[in-house]
Every structure is written in C-alpha cells, then in structure tokens.
Coordinates of C-alpha atoms and ligand atoms in Angstrom, one line a residue:
M1 CA 72.1 64.0 108.2
N2 CA 73.4 67.2 106.7
S3 CA 76.5 69.1 107.6
I4 CA 75.8 72.3 109.5
I5 CA 77.8 75.3 110.7
L6 CA 77.9 75.3 114.5
G7 CA 80.1 78.4 115.0
T8 CA 81.9 81.2 113.1
G9 CA 84.8 83.4 114.0
R10 CA 87.0 86.0 112.4
Y11 CA 90.2 87.9 113.1
L12 CA 91.3 91.2 111.4
P13 CA 94.6 92.8 112.1
S14 CA 94.2 96.1 114.0
N15 CA 96.3 98.0 111.4
V16 CA 93.8 99.9 109.1
V17 CA 95.3 101.0 105.8
T18 CA 93.3 103.6 103.9
N19 CA 93.4 104.4 100.2
H20 CA 95.1 107.7 101.2
D21 CA 97.8 105.7 103.0
L22 CA 98.4 103.7 99.8
A23 CA 98.6 106.9 97.8
Q24 CA 101.6 107.9 99.9
R25 CA 103.4 104.8 98.6
M26 CA 102.4 104.7 94.9
D27 CA 100.7 106.8 92.2
T28 CA 97.0 106.1 93.0
N29 CA 94.2 107.9 94.6
H30 CA 91.1 107.2 96.8
E31 CA 88.6 108.1 94.0
W32 CA 90.2 105.6 91.4
I33 CA 90.2 102.8 94.0
V34 CA 86.6 103.4 95.1
E35 CA 85.3 103.8 91.6
R36 CA 86.9 100.6 90.3
T37 CA 86.8 98.3 93.3
G38 CA 84.5 99.8 96.0
I39 CA 87.4 99.5 98.6
H40 CA 87.9 102.3 101.1
E41 CA 90.3 100.6 103.5
R42 CA 91.8 97.2 104.3
R43 CA 93.8 95.7 107.2
F44 CA 97.5 94.9 106.9
A45 CA 99.1 92.4 109.2
I46 CA 101.5 93.8 111.9
P47 CA 104.9 92.4 111.2
G48 CA 106.1 90.2 114.0
V49 CA 102.6 89.9 115.4
D50 CA 100.3 88.5 112.7
T51 CA 101.0 85.6 110.4
T52 CA 98.7 83.5 108.3
A53 CA 98.8 80.7 110.9
S54 CA 98.4 83.1 113.9
M55 CA 95.4 84.9 112.3
G56 CA 93.8 81.6 111.4
T57 CA 94.4 80.3 115.0
E58 CA 92.6 83.3 116.5
A59 CA 89.6 83.0 114.1
A60 CA 89.4 79.3 114.8
K61 CA 89.4 79.9 118.6
R62 CA 86.5 82.3 118.2
A63 CA 84.6 79.9 116.0
L64 CA 85.1 77.1 118.5
D65 CA 84.0 79.3 121.4
A66 CA 80.9 80.3 119.4
A67 CA 80.1 76.6 118.8
G68 CA 80.7 75.8 122.5
L69 CA 83.4 73.3 121.5
S70 CA 87.0 72.8 122.6
P71 CA 90.0 72.0 120.3
H72 CA 89.8 68.4 121.5
D73 CA 86.4 68.1 119.9
V74 CA 87.9 68.7 116.4
D75 CA 88.3 65.6 114.2
L76 CA 89.8 67.3 111.1
I77 CA 91.4 70.6 110.1
L78 CA 91.0 72.1 106.6
F79 CA 93.1 75.2 106.1
A80 CA 92.7 77.3 102.9
T81 CA 95.3 79.9 102.0
L82 CA 97.5 81.1 99.1
S83 CA 99.8 82.8 101.5
P84 CA 101.2 80.3 103.9
D85 CA 103.9 81.1 106.5
Y86 CA 106.2 78.6 104.9
Y87 CA 106.6 77.2 101.4
F88 CA 106.1 73.9 103.2
P89 CA 104.7 72.6 105.5
G90 CA 101.3 74.3 105.1
P91 CA 99.6 76.1 108.0
G92 CA 97.1 73.3 108.8
V93 CA 99.8 71.6 111.1
Q94 CA 100.6 75.0 112.7
L95 CA 96.9 75.4 113.5
Q96 CA 96.8 71.8 115.0
H97 CA 99.7 72.7 117.2
N98 CA 98.6 76.2 118.2
L99 CA 95.2 75.1 119.2
G100 CA 96.4 72.0 121.0
C101 CA 94.2 69.6 119.0
R102 CA 94.8 65.9 119.1
T103 CA 97.0 64.5 116.3
I104 CA 94.2 64.8 113.9
G105 CA 94.5 65.2 110.1
A106 CA 95.3 68.7 108.8
I107 CA 94.7 69.3 105.2
D108 CA 95.9 72.4 103.3
I109 CA 93.7 73.7 100.6
R110 CA 95.2 75.8 97.8
N111 CA 92.4 77.0 95.6
Q112 CA 92.9 80.7 96.2
C113 CA 89.7 82.7 96.2
S114 CA 87.6 79.5 96.0
G115 CA 89.6 77.8 98.8
F116 CA 86.9 78.2 101.5
V117 CA 84.2 76.8 99.3
Y118 CA 86.4 73.9 98.2
A119 CA 87.2 73.2 101.9
L120 CA 83.5 73.2 102.8
S121 CA 82.9 70.6 100.1
I122 CA 85.6 68.4 101.5
A123 CA 84.3 68.8 105.1
D124 CA 80.9 67.8 104.0
Q125 CA 82.1 64.5 102.7
Y126 CA 83.9 63.6 106.0
L127 CA 80.8 64.6 108.0
R128 CA 78.3 62.8 105.8
N129 CA 80.1 59.5 105.8
G130 CA 80.7 59.7 109.5
A131 CA 84.5 59.8 109.3
A132 CA 84.5 63.0 111.4
N133 CA 82.0 64.6 113.8
H134 CA 83.5 68.1 113.9
V135 CA 85.5 69.7 111.2
L136 CA 87.3 73.0 111.5
V137 CA 87.6 75.0 108.3
V138 CA 89.8 78.1 108.2
G139 CA 90.6 80.7 105.5
S140 CA 93.5 83.0 106.3
E141 CA 95.6 85.3 104.2
L142 CA 98.6 87.6 104.7
H143 CA 98.9 89.4 101.3
S144 CA 100.5 92.6 102.5
G145 CA 104.0 91.3 102.8
G146 CA 104.1 90.0 99.2
L147 CA 102.6 92.9 97.2
D148 CA 104.4 95.3 94.9
M149 CA 103.8 98.5 96.7
S150 CA 105.3 100.6 93.9
T151 CA 103.3 102.2 91.1
R152 CA 104.2 99.2 88.9
G153 CA 102.1 96.9 91.1
R154 CA 99.1 99.3 91.8
N155 CA 96.5 97.4 89.7
V156 CA 97.0 94.4 92.1
S157 CA 98.2 95.8 95.4
V158 CA 95.2 98.2 96.1
I159 CA 92.8 95.3 96.0
F160 CA 94.1 92.9 98.6
G161 CA 94.0 92.8 102.4
D162 CA 94.8 90.5 105.3
G163 CA 92.6 88.6 107.7
A164 CA 91.1 85.3 108.7
G165 CA 87.8 83.6 109.1
A166 CA 86.8 80.2 110.4
V167 CA 83.8 77.9 110.9
V168 CA 83.2 74.7 112.8
L169 CA 81.0 72.2 111.1
G170 CA 79.0 69.3 112.6
R171 CA 75.9 67.4 111.7
T172 CA 72.2 68.1 112.1
D173 CA 69.3 65.7 111.9
E174 CA 66.7 68.5 111.4
P175 CA 65.2 67.8 108.0
G176 CA 66.0 70.4 105.4
R177 CA 68.7 72.2 107.4
G178 CA 72.4 72.4 106.8
L179 CA 74.6 72.2 103.7
L180 CA 72.3 71.3 100.7
S181 CA 74.9 71.2 98.0
T182 CA 78.4 72.2 96.9
H183 CA 79.6 72.6 93.3
L184 CA 83.2 72.9 92.3
H185 CA 84.8 73.9 89.0
S186 CA 88.2 74.6 87.5
Q187 CA 89.7 75.8 84.2
G188 CA 93.4 75.6 84.3
E189 CA 94.0 77.1 80.8
H190 CA 93.7 80.5 82.5
A191 CA 96.2 79.7 85.3
E192 CA 98.6 82.5 84.5
E193 CA 95.9 85.2 84.2
L194 CA 96.0 85.6 88.0
A195 CA 99.1 84.0 89.5
L196 CA 102.3 84.2 91.3
L197 CA 104.9 82.5 89.1
G198 CA 108.0 82.4 91.1
P199 CA 110.1 81.4 92.8
S200 CA 108.8 78.0 92.0
T201 CA 110.2 74.6 91.4
R202 CA 110.4 75.4 87.7
D203 CA 112.1 78.7 88.3
W204 CA 113.9 78.6 91.6
I205 CA 115.9 81.4 93.4
P206 CA 119.3 80.7 91.8
E207 CA 117.9 81.0 88.3
I208 CA 116.1 84.2 89.1
I209 CA 119.3 85.7 90.7
Q210 CA 121.4 84.5 87.7
R211 CA 119.1 86.4 85.2
N212 CA 119.9 89.5 87.2
D213 CA 117.0 91.2 85.5
P214 CA 115.6 94.2 87.5
E215 CA 112.4 93.9 85.5
D216 CA 111.8 90.3 86.7
V217 CA 109.1 90.7 89.3
S218 CA 107.8 87.1 89.0
Y219 CA 107.7 86.9 92.8
F220 CA 104.8 89.4 92.9
P221 CA 101.3 88.4 92.0
R222 CA 100.2 89.3 88.5
M223 CA 96.7 89.8 87.3
N224 CA 95.0 90.4 84.0
G225 CA 92.3 92.5 85.7
N226 CA 89.9 92.9 82.7
F227 CA 90.1 89.3 81.7
V228 CA 89.5 88.1 85.3
F229 CA 86.6 90.5 85.7
K230 CA 84.9 89.3 82.5
H231 CA 85.2 85.6 83.5
A232 CA 84.2 86.3 87.2
V233 CA 80.8 87.8 86.4
V234 CA 79.9 84.9 84.1
R235 CA 81.1 82.1 86.4
F236 CA 79.7 83.6 89.6
A237 CA 76.2 83.8 87.9
E238 CA 76.5 80.3 86.4
V239 CA 77.5 78.6 89.6
I240 CA 74.8 80.3 91.7
E241 CA 72.2 79.3 89.1
E242 CA 73.6 75.7 89.0
A243 CA 73.2 75.4 92.8
L244 CA 69.6 76.8 92.9
T245 CA 68.5 74.7 89.9
S246 CA 69.9 71.5 91.4
N247 CA 68.0 72.1 94.6
Q248 CA 64.8 73.2 92.8
L249 CA 65.1 76.7 94.3
S250 CA 65.1 80.2 92.9
T251 CA 66.8 83.5 93.6
S252 CA 63.7 84.7 95.5
D253 CA 64.2 81.9 98.0
L254 CA 67.7 83.3 99.0
R255 CA 67.9 85.2 102.2
L256 CA 71.6 86.0 101.6
L257 CA 74.2 85.6 99.0
I258 CA 77.8 85.9 100.3
P259 CA 80.0 86.2 97.3
H260 CA 83.8 86.0 97.6
Q261 CA 84.7 89.7 98.1
A262 CA 86.7 90.1 94.9
N263 CA 85.5 93.5 93.8
L264 CA 82.3 95.4 94.7
R265 CA 81.7 96.0 91.0
I266 CA 81.7 92.2 90.4
A267 CA 79.2 91.7 93.3
Q268 CA 76.9 94.5 92.0
F269 CA 77.0 93.1 88.5
I270 CA 76.0 89.6 89.8
Q271 CA 73.2 91.1 91.9
Q272 CA 71.8 92.9 88.9
K273 CA 72.2 89.9 86.6
L274 CA 70.4 87.6 89.0
G275 CA 67.7 90.2 89.9
L276 CA 68.6 90.1 93.6
R277 CA 67.6 92.9 96.0
E278 CA 70.5 94.8 97.7
D279 CA 69.6 93.3 101.1
Q280 CA 70.1 89.8 99.6
V281 CA 73.8 90.4 99.0
Y282 CA 76.4 90.8 101.7
N283 CA 79.4 93.0 101.0
N284 CA 82.2 94.1 103.3
I285 CA 85.0 94.6 100.8
M286 CA 84.7 98.3 101.4
R287 CA 86.4 97.8 104.8
Y288 CA 88.6 94.8 104.3
G289 CA 89.6 94.6 100.6
N290 CA 89.9 91.2 98.9
T291 CA 91.1 88.7 101.5
T292 CA 91.0 85.7 99.1
A293 CA 90.3 82.4 100.9
A294 CA 89.4 84.4 104.1
S295 CA 86.8 86.6 102.5
I296 CA 83.7 84.4 102.7
P297 CA 84.3 83.2 106.3
I298 CA 85.0 86.7 107.5
A299 CA 81.8 88.0 105.8
L300 CA 79.8 85.0 107.1
S301 CA 81.0 85.6 110.6
E302 CA 80.2 89.3 110.4
A303 CA 76.8 88.7 108.7
F304 CA 75.8 86.3 111.4
D305 CA 76.9 88.6 114.2
E306 CA 74.8 91.4 112.6
G307 CA 71.7 89.2 112.6
R308 CA 71.6 89.0 108.8
I309 CA 71.3 85.2 108.9
Q310 CA 68.7 83.5 111.1
K311 CA 67.7 79.9 111.6
G312 CA 66.0 78.5 108.5
D313 CA 67.4 81.2 106.1
L314 CA 68.7 80.1 102.8
L315 CA 72.4 81.1 102.4
M316 CA 74.5 80.9 99.2
M317 CA 78.2 81.2 99.3
A318 CA 79.9 81.5 95.9
A319 CA 83.5 82.1 94.8
F320 CA 85.7 82.7 91.8
G321 CA 89.4 83.2 91.5
S322 CA 92.9 82.2 90.4
G323 CA 93.1 78.9 88.7
F324 CA 90.6 79.7 87.4
T325 CA 88.5 77.9 90.1
W326 CA 85.0 78.6 91.2
G327 CA 82.3 77.0 93.2
S328 CA 79.2 77.4 95.4
A329 CA 77.9 76.1 98.8
L330 CA 74.2 76.3 99.4
M331 CA 73.0 76.1 103.0
R332 CA 69.8 76.2 105.0
W333 CA 71.0 77.9 108.3
Ligands
ACO1 N1 95.4 103.7 90.8 C1 95.3 104.5 89.7 N2 95.3 104.1 88.4 C2 95.4 102.8 88.2 C3 95.5 101.9 89.2 C4 95.5 102.4 90.6 N3 95.6 101.6 91.6 N4 95.6 100.6 88.7 C5 95.6 100.8 87.4 N5 95.5 102.1 87.1 C6 95.4 102.7 85.7 C7 96.1 101.8 84.7 O1 97.5 102.1 84.6 C8 95.4 102.3 83.5 O2 95.9 103.5 83.0 P1 96.1 103.8 81.4 O3 94.7 103.8 80.9 O4 96.7 105.2 81.4 O5 96.9 102.7 80.9 C9 94.0 102.6 84.0 O6 94.1 102.8 85.4 C10 93.0 101.5 83.7 O7 93.6 100.2 84.1 P2 92.9 98.9 84.0 O8 93.8 97.8 84.5 O9 92.3 98.7 82.6 O10 91.7 99.1 85.0 P3 90.3 98.3 85.1 O11 89.2 99.2 84.8 O12 90.4 97.0 84.4 O13 90.3 98.1 86.7 C11 90.7 96.3 88.2 C12 91.4 97.3 87.3 C13 90.1 97.1 89.3 C14 91.8 95.4 88.7 C15 89.7 95.5 87.4 O14 90.2 95.0 86.2 C16 89.1 94.4 88.2 O15 88.5 94.6 89.2 N6 89.3 93.2 87.7 C17 88.8 92.0 88.4 C18 89.9 91.4 89.1 C19 89.7 91.2 90.5 O16 88.7 91.4 91.1 N7 90.7 90.6 91.1 C20 90.6 90.3 92.4 C21 91.3 89.1 92.7 S1 90.7 87.8 91.7 C22 89.4 87.4 92.5 O17 89.3 87.5 93.7 C23 88.3 87.1 91.6

C-alpha cells in the first residue's frame, strides 16, 4: 500500500505587491527583478488578518474539503515553516486547535525550502506502517513582516512572498500508484550561507541591544545569492536523477516536475540540464515569489486545479534551500 495525496488546497493573501511597489520602498526596479528571478509580483500578508497559522489553516480546510474529509479524520499533522507565529510553540498545535482536530500529534518541520518534501517523507512512514490513516501536511510562510525593506536588504527581500499550501495523504491499494520514493539530504557546513542568525539562544536580545550596533541586522535573513544559486542547480539535478534512477525511470516518463519555486532562472537551468520540455516543468514564481516551505504545495494545488496532473501521471517534487537541505518526492498520481 502506497501513500497517496487525496486532496490539495492553497491560500494566498489578497494583498498583491508588484515589483513597482517594492521600487517605492528601496532602490530596485522591475527589470532587474524579472531578469534575475522571473518574479513579477508576490503576495504579502495583511497585518492583523493573515498569520502563518491562519494561512495554513485555510489551506488545510481547502485540502480537507477537496479530499471529502473532516478534521476528525486527521490522524497526524505535519507543519513545515521557517516563519512561525511564535518562537515556540510551533504552528502545528495552532492548526490542531483552529481546525478542531482530535488531540492528535502535531509535528513542526523546520527544513526551510525543503520542509514540504521532508514532511511528505515523514507522512509516508506513518501511513505505510499503519500508524496513521490520514496525514495533513501543511507548508505556510509569512516572510513579509521580517524582511529588510531598505536598499540594504534588496537582494533578499525582492525574492520572498507569503502564502500557504496543504495536502491530505491517505493510502491506496492500486498497484503502482502513490508515493514511489522520497530522498532527503543535508549539508550543514553551508548553514550560514542562507540563514537568519538572531535573535537566537546563542545571541539573545539583551546581547544584541548591548552591542548597540546600528549595522547589526542579524535579525534579517541573509543570503549569499551566487553561492546558493550554484549549489541549487547542482543539487536539484542530482536529487531528481537519484529519484528517477532508484525507480528505474527516466526524465521522459515525467509528466510534471514541480521544483521548489526558488528562482525562475534556477528552474530553467534544471529544465535545460535534464532535457525536459517546458510543459514538463511547473512554475508560478512569477506571481507568488519564493514562498519557501509553501511553494511546492501551492504549485501542486494550482497545477492540479489547472488539470496539469491527471490520474496515472508521474509527478516529481524537488526542493533545495537553507541548511543546505534538499530532497525529492516522486509520485504516480
Ligand atoms: N535590485 C537592483 N539591484 C540589485 C538588487 C535588487 N533587488 N539586488 C542586488 N542588486 C545589485 C547588487 O547590489 C549588485 O550590484 P553591484 O554589481 O553594483 O555590486 C548587482 O545587483 C548584482 O548582485 P548579485 O547579488 O551578484 O546578483 P545576482 O546576479 O547573484 O542575483 C540573486 C541575485 C537573484 C539573489 C541570485 O544570486 C539568486 O537567485 N541566487 C539564488 C538564491 C535563491 O534563489 N534564493 C532563494 C532562496 S533560497 C532557495 O529557495 C533555494
């Protein structure tokens, strides 16, 4: 019996922020952003309305509706995010409460851009061994409140957007269908190349205040963009080939690749490197920016609603990001 996705859902805040809007706040321009990232606009949470937990809840409700299930049917919650409402507890428990689930387990996943793929891998273990019948996997991110919107932070802040995506997984006894494999990787030596360093337990708020250094912006994400780009294109291709090889499949078998929406240039590079046709790769970063752990479930939900994935299609989900972490999930829909 394989794990299978029974329903998908997504929630995007209604607040559309264009590149021109960002250019009002920092020294950047539409052409630069489109040329380097492919992004035209993104959504920013509405303060007081959208939070990481609330967006995740809405996406989860839609996924449950699509699956024809109720919150009482859920046996386990997996919530992937790097931008929780609170430092602790993580948003998994908020989701359990908001949905009115039974007092089931709620696990928080913090593997950044790879969070959704990591969560799928864990869900698969629970479903295969019978410990759960239905697992709810959510990716939700609220980046906008924590980005440096001055020119100093422009290399990072133009990339990210807010939103949430969710799936409900169950089991199928149809031979060959469902989740065929997951592969996970990490390389912590590059942890600080894409990170938010503080405040943290090794550099807490009193220490930061004591330094009284106006240049200290450790509370904003930092990214060595070139370094991340070079590693991303290698690891994405590697992990996709690893999944295909271990299932004795090839790129021509793929109906759709949904890469984590990091940067359109990265996705195009992988497409070329693997010799995939344009219709074999799903991209929506143009409209939503990089929503980290939410990007794959948002794209999956959209691709499904657009009819881009049909029963029997081979679907590859692959991610790379901060950690570094990367991984794949290969599924026969
Ligand atoms: N608007 C205008 N100019 C900018 C901006 C901006 N938003 N950001 C940087 N610049 C300037 C820089 O100051 C620099 O100017 P200089 O030459 O006068 O010093 C110039 O543009 C080039 O800057 P680079 O940082 O070298 O630009 P690069 O070509 O590397 O593009 C980018 C930056 C888009 C971040 C790229 O490195 C990238 O995509 N890296 C991959 C990282 C990524 O995708 N991260 C997403 C999160 S991680 C993940 O999900 C995998």
